[in-house]
Amino acid sequence: MSTVLITGAATGIGNLTAKALARAGHRVYASMRAPEGRNAQPARELRDLAAAEEADIRVIELDVASQESADNAVRTVLGDVDELDVVIHNAGHLVAGYVEAFTAEEIAHLVDVNTLGVQRLNRAVLPHMRARGRGTLLYVGSTTPVTTPPFLGPYVVSKAAMDALALVTSYEVSQLGIESVIVMPGPFTQGTDHFPKASRASDTAVAEAYKILDPLVARNEQATESLFTPGTEADPVVVAQEITRILALPYGARPFRSVVDLTNSKVEQANAAVTEARTEFVRRMGFGEVLELHHS
């Protein structure tokens, strides 16, 4: 089994995935901000679960908005064990509102967390993986770059940027024996803190200019729920189960993309068309080797 470091493990998909992987026998470093402060309760619950079920879950601090924190987290893991096999990029935040009402700084902050947080942790862990010639970068992305729902503009931008960063990074690290996986969850209105803790735009004067759309925004969560076939149990645990399934596959045989979408939004078909076009383009450039994992 693998040693896994996962970000954003205090709640939602990250928390569920940490539990699922530990129960499957992996050694899991469940990271979060302030595990002795604001996240003391989820940290304690994970430690209690580890003790009760004899699961190997170790809670550590990691703030993806800080390179120093990312470096320290990886250093902590490698101080305990010799090898870090898998990094799961899961930490993220949701915002909702009219794009114009967000300042550039607010959008930049969201991109800093949802996209550049990935880059910080990659920079912390890739020297170790490069030295080994092996490792897995697993990104918890989103179907939103394909479906592009309204009233979540900055979030869509940040997740699209994260997806692109994961993709272009995969070209390079694949030649050094490091595989990449992008898991794309669809929307979930329950079981995560995304909607309840979503941030709003600060420029209320601009938001007021769009008040004709307020009734649409007010039923955003309801509209999302309507996408599910009646009777569907839209529990985000299915994402944790899919990640667990993927990591049980042989190294080098894991899918580059996996969509976990219960809304039947044709994301797989869109991915297939884009992948075909991208693959042909890269091969026409004469760079086809970056599309394949090279490992011993």
Short mmCIF file of C-alpha atoms in Angstrom, two decimals:
data_model
loop_
_atom_site.label_atom_id
_atom_site.label_comp_id
_atom_site.label_asym_id
_atom_site.label_seq_id
_atom_site.Cartn_x
_atom_site.Cartn_y
_atom_site.Cartn_z
CA MET A 1 0.00 0.00 0.00
CA SER A 2 1.00 3.62 -0.51
CA THR A 3 1.93 6.57 1.63
CA VAL A 4 -0.51 9.34 0.71
CA LEU A 5 -0.57 13.06 1.51
CA ILE A 6 -3.95 14.72 0.97
CA THR A 7 -4.81 18.39 1.30
CA GLY A 8 -8.07 19.82 2.61
CA ALA A 9 -8.82 16.75 4.71
CA ALA A 10 -10.83 18.57 7.39
CA THR A 11 -14.14 18.34 5.54
CA GLY A 12 -15.95 17.08 2.48
CA ILE A 13 -14.30 15.00 -0.22
CA GLY A 14 -10.86 15.32 1.39
CA ASN A 15 -12.10 14.02 4.72
CA LEU A 16 -14.02 11.16 3.12
CA THR A 17 -11.04 10.22 0.96
CA ALA A 18 -8.63 10.19 3.90
CA LYS A 19 -10.92 7.77 5.74
CA ALA A 20 -11.52 5.56 2.69
CA LEU A 21 -7.83 5.25 1.85
CA ALA A 22 -6.85 4.50 5.44
CA ARG A 23 -9.52 1.82 5.65
CA ALA A 24 -8.11 0.35 2.42
CA GLY A 25 -4.73 -0.01 4.10
CA HIS A 26 -2.88 3.08 2.93
CA ARG A 27 -0.81 5.25 5.26
CA VAL A 28 -2.59 8.60 5.06
CA TYR A 29 -1.26 12.01 6.04
CA ALA A 30 -4.46 14.03 6.34
CA SER A 31 -3.47 17.66 6.09
CA MET A 32 -5.46 20.77 6.90
CA ARG A 33 -5.04 24.29 8.15
CA ALA A 34 -4.75 24.79 11.92
CA PRO A 35 -5.41 21.22 13.13
CA GLU A 36 -4.95 22.43 16.72
CA GLY A 37 -7.06 25.53 16.14
CA ARG A 38 -10.00 26.13 13.80
CA ASN A 39 -9.93 22.51 12.60
CA ALA A 40 -9.32 20.90 15.99
CA GLN A 41 -12.61 18.98 15.92
CA PRO A 42 -12.15 17.26 12.51
CA ALA A 43 -8.52 16.58 13.40
CA ARG A 44 -9.59 14.93 16.64
CA GLU A 45 -12.27 12.90 14.84
CA LEU A 46 -9.71 11.56 12.36
CA ARG A 47 -7.32 10.63 15.16
CA ASP A 48 -10.14 8.92 17.06
CA LEU A 49 -11.13 6.96 13.95
CA ALA A 50 -7.53 5.90 13.45
CA ALA A 51 -7.36 4.60 17.02
CA ALA A 52 -10.75 2.90 16.94
CA GLU A 53 -10.24 1.18 13.58
CA GLU A 54 -6.45 0.75 13.73
CA ALA A 55 -6.21 2.78 10.56
CA ASP A 56 -3.03 4.67 9.74
CA ILE A 57 -4.22 8.30 9.61
CA ARG A 58 -1.78 10.98 10.69
CA VAL A 59 -3.04 14.57 10.89
CA ILE A 60 -0.58 17.27 9.88
CA GLU A 61 -0.78 20.99 9.17
CA LEU A 62 -0.67 22.29 5.61
CA ASP A 63 -1.88 25.62 4.28
CA VAL A 64 -1.71 25.49 0.47
CA ALA A 65 -1.50 29.28 0.39
CA SER A 66 2.00 29.09 1.90
CA GLN A 67 5.08 27.60 0.24
CA GLU A 68 6.73 27.31 3.64
CA SER A 69 3.77 25.33 4.95
CA ALA A 70 3.83 23.01 1.92
CA ASP A 71 7.57 22.47 2.32
CA ASN A 72 7.18 21.76 6.03
CA ALA A 73 4.38 19.26 5.44
CA VAL A 74 6.41 17.26 2.93
CA ARG A 75 9.42 17.44 5.26
CA THR A 76 7.24 16.10 8.10
CA VAL A 77 6.09 13.14 6.02
CA LEU A 78 9.58 12.28 4.82
CA GLY A 79 10.83 12.61 8.38
CA ASP A 80 8.47 9.77 9.34
CA VAL A 81 8.77 7.53 6.28
CA ASP A 82 11.28 7.05 3.49
CA GLU A 83 8.93 7.44 0.57
CA LEU A 84 5.91 9.56 -0.31
CA ASP A 85 4.01 7.76 -3.06
CA VAL A 86 0.90 9.85 -3.71
CA VAL A 87 -0.08 13.48 -3.32
CA ILE A 88 -3.79 14.25 -3.57
CA HIS A 89 -4.51 17.89 -4.39
CA ASN A 90 -7.96 18.40 -2.90
CA ALA A 91 -8.00 21.70 -0.99
CA GLY A 92 -10.25 24.32 -2.53
CA HIS A 93 -12.83 27.01 -1.94
CA LEU A 94 -16.08 28.06 -3.66
CA VAL A 95 -17.32 31.56 -4.40
CA ALA A 96 -20.69 32.58 -5.81
CA GLY A 97 -21.91 35.82 -7.33
CA TYR A 98 -21.66 38.14 -10.32
CA VAL A 99 -18.23 38.26 -11.91
CA GLU A 100 -18.06 42.04 -12.15
CA ALA A 101 -18.77 42.38 -8.44
CA PHE A 102 -15.57 40.52 -7.53
CA THR A 103 -12.45 42.64 -7.37
CA ALA A 104 -9.41 41.44 -9.27
CA GLU A 105 -7.76 40.84 -5.91
CA GLU A 106 -10.60 38.58 -4.79
CA ILE A 107 -10.34 36.48 -7.93
CA ALA A 108 -6.55 36.40 -7.58
CA HIS A 109 -6.95 35.11 -4.02
CA LEU A 110 -9.22 32.29 -5.17
CA VAL A 111 -6.78 31.33 -7.91
CA ASP A 112 -4.01 31.47 -5.32
CA VAL A 113 -5.79 28.85 -3.21
CA ASN A 114 -7.39 26.65 -5.86
CA THR A 115 -4.62 26.75 -8.46
CA LEU A 116 -1.34 28.04 -7.08
CA GLY A 117 -1.77 25.91 -3.97
CA VAL A 118 -1.30 22.95 -6.30
CA GLN A 119 1.90 24.46 -7.67
CA ARG A 120 3.29 25.07 -4.19
CA LEU A 121 2.77 21.49 -3.09
CA ASN A 122 4.12 20.13 -6.38
CA ARG A 123 7.27 22.19 -5.91
CA ALA A 124 7.59 20.77 -2.40
CA VAL A 125 7.11 17.11 -3.36
CA LEU A 126 8.48 16.77 -6.89
CA PRO A 127 12.17 16.82 -5.91
CA HIS A 128 11.51 13.66 -3.87
CA MET A 129 9.50 12.01 -6.63
CA ARG A 130 12.05 12.96 -9.28
CA ALA A 131 14.83 11.40 -7.23
CA ARG A 132 12.80 8.18 -6.94
CA GLY A 133 11.69 8.22 -10.57
CA ARG A 134 8.21 7.40 -9.36
CA GLY A 135 5.15 8.98 -7.74
CA THR A 136 1.53 9.89 -8.36
CA LEU A 137 0.04 13.37 -8.49
CA LEU A 138 -3.73 13.04 -8.14
CA TYR A 139 -5.76 16.19 -8.65
CA VAL A 140 -9.34 16.57 -7.43
CA GLY A 141 -10.58 18.87 -10.15
CA SER A 142 -14.13 19.60 -11.24
CA THR A 143 -16.52 19.18 -14.13
CA THR A 144 -17.11 22.97 -14.07
CA PRO A 145 -14.49 23.76 -16.75
CA VAL A 146 -16.68 21.69 -19.10
CA THR A 147 -20.18 22.50 -17.85
CA THR A 148 -19.41 26.15 -16.94
CA PRO A 149 -22.37 26.90 -14.65
CA PRO A 150 -23.44 30.55 -14.23
CA PHE A 151 -22.92 32.63 -11.08
CA LEU A 152 -19.75 30.74 -10.08
CA GLY A 153 -17.42 32.61 -12.42
CA PRO A 154 -14.21 32.96 -10.37
CA TYR A 155 -14.51 29.37 -9.16
CA VAL A 156 -14.84 28.08 -12.72
CA VAL A 157 -11.80 30.13 -13.71
CA SER A 158 -9.71 28.75 -10.85
CA LYS A 159 -10.66 25.12 -11.50
CA ALA A 160 -10.03 25.49 -15.23
CA ALA A 161 -6.62 26.93 -14.45
CA MET A 162 -5.88 24.08 -12.05
CA ASP A 163 -6.88 21.54 -14.69
CA ALA A 164 -4.59 23.17 -17.26
CA LEU A 165 -1.73 23.29 -14.75
CA ALA A 166 -2.16 19.59 -13.98
CA LEU A 167 -2.23 18.76 -17.69
CA VAL A 168 0.87 20.65 -18.77
CA THR A 169 2.76 19.48 -15.68
CA SER A 170 1.90 15.90 -16.63
CA TYR A 171 3.74 16.27 -19.95
CA GLU A 172 6.98 17.00 -18.17
CA VAL A 173 6.85 14.79 -15.11
CA SER A 174 5.71 11.78 -17.15
CA GLN A 175 9.17 11.61 -18.68
CA LEU A 176 10.64 11.33 -15.20
CA GLY A 177 8.45 8.39 -14.17
CA ILE A 178 5.76 10.37 -12.36
CA GLU A 179 2.13 9.72 -13.26
CA SER A 180 -0.79 12.13 -13.10
CA VAL A 181 -4.48 11.53 -12.49
CA ILE A 182 -7.27 14.12 -12.67
CA VAL A 183 -10.49 13.14 -10.93
CA MET A 184 -13.38 15.39 -11.96
CA PRO A 185 -16.28 15.39 -9.48
CA GLY A 186 -19.59 16.75 -10.64
CA PRO A 187 -21.67 18.99 -8.36
CA PHE A 188 -22.66 17.87 -4.88
CA THR A 189 -25.01 19.97 -2.78
CA GLN A 190 -24.74 17.79 0.33
CA GLY A 191 -21.86 16.23 2.21
CA THR A 192 -19.45 19.10 1.61
CA ASP A 193 -19.06 22.65 2.92
CA HIS A 194 -18.83 24.13 -0.58
CA PHE A 195 -22.22 25.84 -0.79
CA PRO A 196 -22.69 26.67 2.92
CA LYS A 197 -19.24 28.28 3.18
CA ALA A 198 -19.11 29.86 -0.28
CA SER A 199 -17.73 33.41 -0.31
CA ARG A 200 -19.55 36.32 -1.94
CA ALA A 201 -18.33 39.32 -3.91
CA SER A 202 -17.43 42.36 -1.85
CA ASP A 203 -18.64 45.06 -4.26
CA THR A 204 -22.29 45.17 -3.25
CA ALA A 205 -22.93 48.30 -5.33
CA VAL A 206 -22.02 46.44 -8.52
CA ALA A 207 -23.95 43.39 -7.36
CA GLU A 208 -27.00 45.64 -6.95
CA ALA A 209 -26.81 46.50 -10.65
CA TYR A 210 -27.46 42.83 -11.40
CA LYS A 211 -30.39 42.50 -9.00
CA ILE A 212 -32.67 41.43 -11.84
CA LEU A 213 -30.75 38.13 -11.68
CA ASP A 214 -31.04 37.75 -7.91
CA PRO A 215 -33.95 35.25 -8.13
CA LEU A 216 -31.77 33.00 -10.29
CA VAL A 217 -28.85 33.19 -7.89
CA ALA A 218 -31.15 32.56 -4.93
CA ARG A 219 -32.14 29.19 -6.37
CA ASN A 220 -28.64 28.21 -7.50
CA GLU A 221 -28.37 25.34 -5.04
CA GLN A 222 -31.91 24.19 -5.83
CA ALA A 223 -31.13 24.37 -9.55
CA THR A 224 -28.06 22.23 -9.01
CA GLU A 225 -30.07 19.66 -7.08
CA SER A 226 -32.54 19.49 -9.97
CA LEU A 227 -29.79 18.08 -12.19
CA PHE A 228 -29.90 14.77 -10.33
CA THR A 229 -32.31 12.07 -11.43
CA PRO A 230 -35.00 11.75 -8.74
CA GLY A 231 -33.98 9.12 -6.23
CA THR A 232 -30.26 9.58 -6.82
CA GLU A 233 -28.26 9.49 -3.60
CA ALA A 234 -25.80 12.26 -4.35
CA ASP A 235 -23.28 11.44 -1.66
CA PRO A 236 -19.73 12.68 -2.34
CA VAL A 237 -18.39 9.48 -0.78
CA VAL A 238 -18.51 8.14 -4.37
CA VAL A 239 -15.55 10.41 -5.16
CA ALA A 240 -13.56 8.93 -2.27
CA GLN A 241 -14.47 5.47 -3.50
CA GLU A 242 -13.28 6.26 -7.01
CA ILE A 243 -9.96 7.63 -5.75
CA THR A 244 -9.53 4.49 -3.67
CA ARG A 245 -10.30 2.34 -6.71
CA ILE A 246 -7.80 4.21 -8.86
CA LEU A 247 -4.98 3.91 -6.33
CA ALA A 248 -5.62 0.17 -6.10
CA LEU A 249 -4.74 -0.15 -9.80
CA PRO A 250 -1.16 -0.99 -10.83
CA TYR A 251 1.22 1.94 -11.12
CA GLY A 252 1.23 3.11 -14.71
CA ALA A 253 -2.22 1.62 -15.41
CA ARG A 254 -4.22 4.35 -13.70
CA PRO A 255 -6.47 6.57 -15.86
CA PHE A 256 -5.38 10.10 -16.65
CA ARG A 257 -8.95 11.33 -16.15
CA SER A 258 -11.92 9.99 -14.25
CA VAL A 259 -15.29 11.72 -14.10
CA VAL A 260 -17.51 11.19 -11.06
CA ASP A 261 -20.66 12.96 -12.12
CA LEU A 262 -24.14 11.95 -11.03
CA THR A 263 -25.88 14.63 -13.13
CA ASN A 264 -25.42 12.96 -16.54
CA SER A 265 -23.88 16.10 -18.03
CA LYS A 266 -21.93 14.48 -20.90
CA VAL A 267 -18.57 15.47 -19.47
CA GLU A 268 -16.97 12.18 -20.55
CA GLN A 269 -17.97 12.83 -24.17
CA ALA A 270 -16.57 16.37 -24.04
CA ASN A 271 -13.33 15.10 -22.50
CA ALA A 272 -12.98 12.46 -25.20
CA ALA A 273 -13.32 15.02 -28.00
CA VAL A 274 -10.83 17.44 -26.43
CA THR A 275 -8.36 14.64 -25.64
CA GLU A 276 -8.46 13.44 -29.25
CA ALA A 277 -7.76 16.93 -30.56
CA ARG A 278 -5.02 17.62 -28.02
CA THR A 279 -3.32 14.27 -28.58
CA GLU A 280 -3.25 14.78 -32.33
CA PHE A 281 -1.90 18.32 -31.91
CA VAL A 282 0.92 17.26 -29.56
CA ARG A 283 1.88 14.35 -31.81
CA ARG A 284 1.90 16.57 -34.90
CA MET A 285 4.40 18.77 -33.04
CA GLY A 286 6.61 15.70 -32.66
CA PHE A 287 6.20 15.56 -28.89
CA GLY A 288 4.14 12.39 -28.66
CA GLU A 289 6.40 10.87 -26.02
CA VAL A 290 5.16 13.34 -23.36
CA LEU A 291 1.73 11.72 -23.61
CA GLU A 292 3.05 8.44 -22.22
CA LEU A 293 4.43 7.56 -18.79
CA HIS A 294 8.06 6.50 -18.88
CA HIS A 295 8.98 4.42 -15.87
CA SER A 296 11.11 1.40 -15.08
#
